[in-house]
mmCIF file of C-alpha atoms in Angstrom:
data_model
loop_
_atom_site.group_PDB
_atom_site.id
_atom_site.type_symbol
_atom_site.label_atom_id
_atom_site.label_comp_id
_atom_site.label_asym_id
_atom_site.label_seq_id
_atom_site.Cartn_x
_atom_site.Cartn_y
_atom_site.Cartn_z
ATOM 1 C CA MET A 24 -52.043 136.223 77.510
ATOM 2 C CA LYS A 25 -52.159 134.798 73.987
ATOM 3 C CA VAL A 26 -49.021 133.500 72.248
ATOM 4 C CA SER A 27 -48.783 135.149 68.829
ATOM 5 C CA HIS A 28 -45.611 133.608 67.454
ATOM 6 C CA ILE A 29 -42.962 130.984 68.198
ATOM 7 C CA GLU A 30 -39.583 131.602 66.565
ATOM 8 C CA HIS A 31 -37.874 128.410 67.667
ATOM 9 C CA LEU A 32 -37.938 125.661 70.254
ATOM 10 C CA GLY A 33 -34.605 124.851 71.908
ATOM 11 C CA ILE A 34 -34.029 121.208 72.820
ATOM 12 C CA ALA A 35 -30.924 119.912 74.614
ATOM 13 C CA VAL A 36 -29.548 116.635 73.223
ATOM 14 C CA LYS A 37 -26.492 114.578 74.131
ATOM 15 C CA SER A 38 -25.235 114.298 70.547
ATOM 16 C CA LEU A 39 -26.196 116.211 67.413
ATOM 17 C CA ASP A 40 -24.734 113.395 65.306
ATOM 18 C CA GLU A 41 -27.226 110.965 66.842
ATOM 19 C CA ALA A 42 -30.183 113.348 67.204
ATOM 20 C CA ILE A 43 -30.283 114.883 63.707
ATOM 21 C CA PRO A 44 -31.024 111.611 61.837
ATOM 22 C CA TYR A 45 -33.857 110.853 64.272
ATOM 23 C CA TRP A 46 -35.439 114.282 63.872
ATOM 24 C CA GLU A 47 -35.085 114.083 60.078
ATOM 25 C CA ASN A 48 -35.981 110.435 59.386
ATOM 26 C CA VAL A 49 -38.555 109.770 62.113
ATOM 27 C CA LEU A 50 -40.103 113.203 62.718
ATOM 28 C CA GLY A 51 -39.761 114.529 59.155
ATOM 29 C CA LEU A 52 -37.881 117.754 59.910
ATOM 30 C CA GLU A 53 -34.956 119.010 57.784
ATOM 31 C CA CYS A 54 -31.639 120.226 59.204
ATOM 32 C CA TYR A 55 -30.676 123.397 57.350
ATOM 33 C CA LYS A 56 -27.859 124.816 59.493
ATOM 34 C CA ILE A 57 -25.341 123.702 62.129
ATOM 35 C CA GLU A 58 -23.419 126.260 64.187
ATOM 36 C CA GLU A 59 -20.604 126.088 66.715
ATOM 37 C CA VAL A 60 -20.767 128.491 69.675
ATOM 38 C CA ALA A 61 -17.174 128.018 70.804
ATOM 39 C CA ASP A 62 -17.238 130.284 73.872
ATOM 40 C CA GLN A 63 -20.178 128.297 75.280
ATOM 41 C CA LYS A 64 -18.858 124.890 74.120
ATOM 42 C CA VAL A 65 -22.165 124.263 72.342
ATOM 43 C CA ARG A 66 -23.088 123.071 68.852
ATOM 44 C CA THR A 67 -26.559 123.860 67.554
ATOM 45 C CA ALA A 68 -28.569 122.453 64.661
ATOM 46 C CA PHE A 69 -31.615 124.215 63.203
ATOM 47 C CA LEU A 70 -34.428 122.173 61.652
ATOM 48 C CA HIS A 71 -37.438 123.259 59.513
ATOM 49 C CA GLY A 72 -40.818 121.600 59.430
ATOM 50 C CA LEU A 73 -42.734 122.090 62.670
ATOM 51 C CA GLY A 74 -46.049 121.816 60.840
ATOM 52 C CA ARG A 75 -48.644 124.340 61.957
ATOM 53 C CA LEU A 76 -46.045 126.541 63.671
ATOM 54 C CA GLU A 77 -45.403 128.625 60.543
ATOM 55 C CA GLY A 78 -41.850 129.942 60.367
ATOM 56 C CA ALA A 79 -40.804 128.177 63.578
ATOM 57 C CA CYS A 80 -37.844 125.834 63.779
ATOM 58 C CA ALA A 81 -36.418 123.355 66.248
ATOM 59 C CA GLU A 82 -32.957 124.143 67.620
ATOM 60 C CA LEU A 83 -31.058 121.132 68.937
ATOM 61 C CA LEU A 84 -28.231 122.048 71.353
ATOM 62 C CA SER A 85 -25.360 119.783 72.309
ATOM 63 C CA HIS A 86 -22.645 120.593 74.858
ATOM 64 C CA HIS A 87 -19.207 119.314 73.868
ATOM 65 C CA GLY A 88 -17.070 120.269 76.845
ATOM 66 C CA GLY A 89 -16.747 116.726 78.136
ATOM 67 C CA ALA A 90 -19.120 117.018 81.084
ATOM 68 C CA GLY A 91 -22.265 115.860 79.321
ATOM 69 C CA LEU A 92 -25.569 117.226 80.518
ATOM 70 C CA GLY A 93 -24.829 118.260 84.066
ATOM 71 C CA GLY A 94 -21.762 119.409 85.981
ATOM 72 C CA ASP A 95 -20.343 122.523 84.345
ATOM 73 C CA ASP A 96 -22.650 122.180 81.346
ATOM 74 C CA PRO A 97 -24.216 125.559 80.424
ATOM 75 C CA LEU A 98 -27.304 123.709 79.170
ATOM 76 C CA GLN A 99 -28.018 122.434 82.682
ATOM 77 C CA GLU A 100 -29.109 125.915 83.761
ATOM 78 C CA VAL A 101 -31.332 126.232 80.670
ATOM 79 C CA GLN A 102 -32.926 122.852 81.351
ATOM 80 C CA SER A 103 -33.522 123.722 85.000
ATOM 81 C CA GLY A 104 -35.203 126.975 83.998
ATOM 82 C CA LEU A 105 -37.371 125.155 81.472
ATOM 83 C CA ASP A 106 -38.454 122.603 84.090
ATOM 84 C CA VAL A 107 -39.472 125.446 86.430
ATOM 85 C CA SER A 108 -41.314 127.299 83.655
ATOM 86 C CA LEU A 109 -43.208 124.241 82.463
ATOM 87 C CA GLY A 110 -44.010 123.250 86.030
ATOM 88 C CA SER A 111 -45.818 126.546 86.580
ATOM 89 C CA LEU A 112 -48.194 126.080 83.611
#
């Protein structure tokens, strides 16, 4: 199977306020949109500039329900699935 396109890469972070400056100033990406997904207690930030991945963006996700990454955090399930998927490569 050949990958033809990547729309975005989702990355869980503890704090968007801390992560965005790093991704912009150190990695050279640009944050162009921040969204709140209230029913999932998640904030997301979208960043341009993934180089050769034309049209792709990075999506930083931060849970703000008080549990951090773990416990009742909806991102925990996503991270677990990603670990399993990457482990099978």
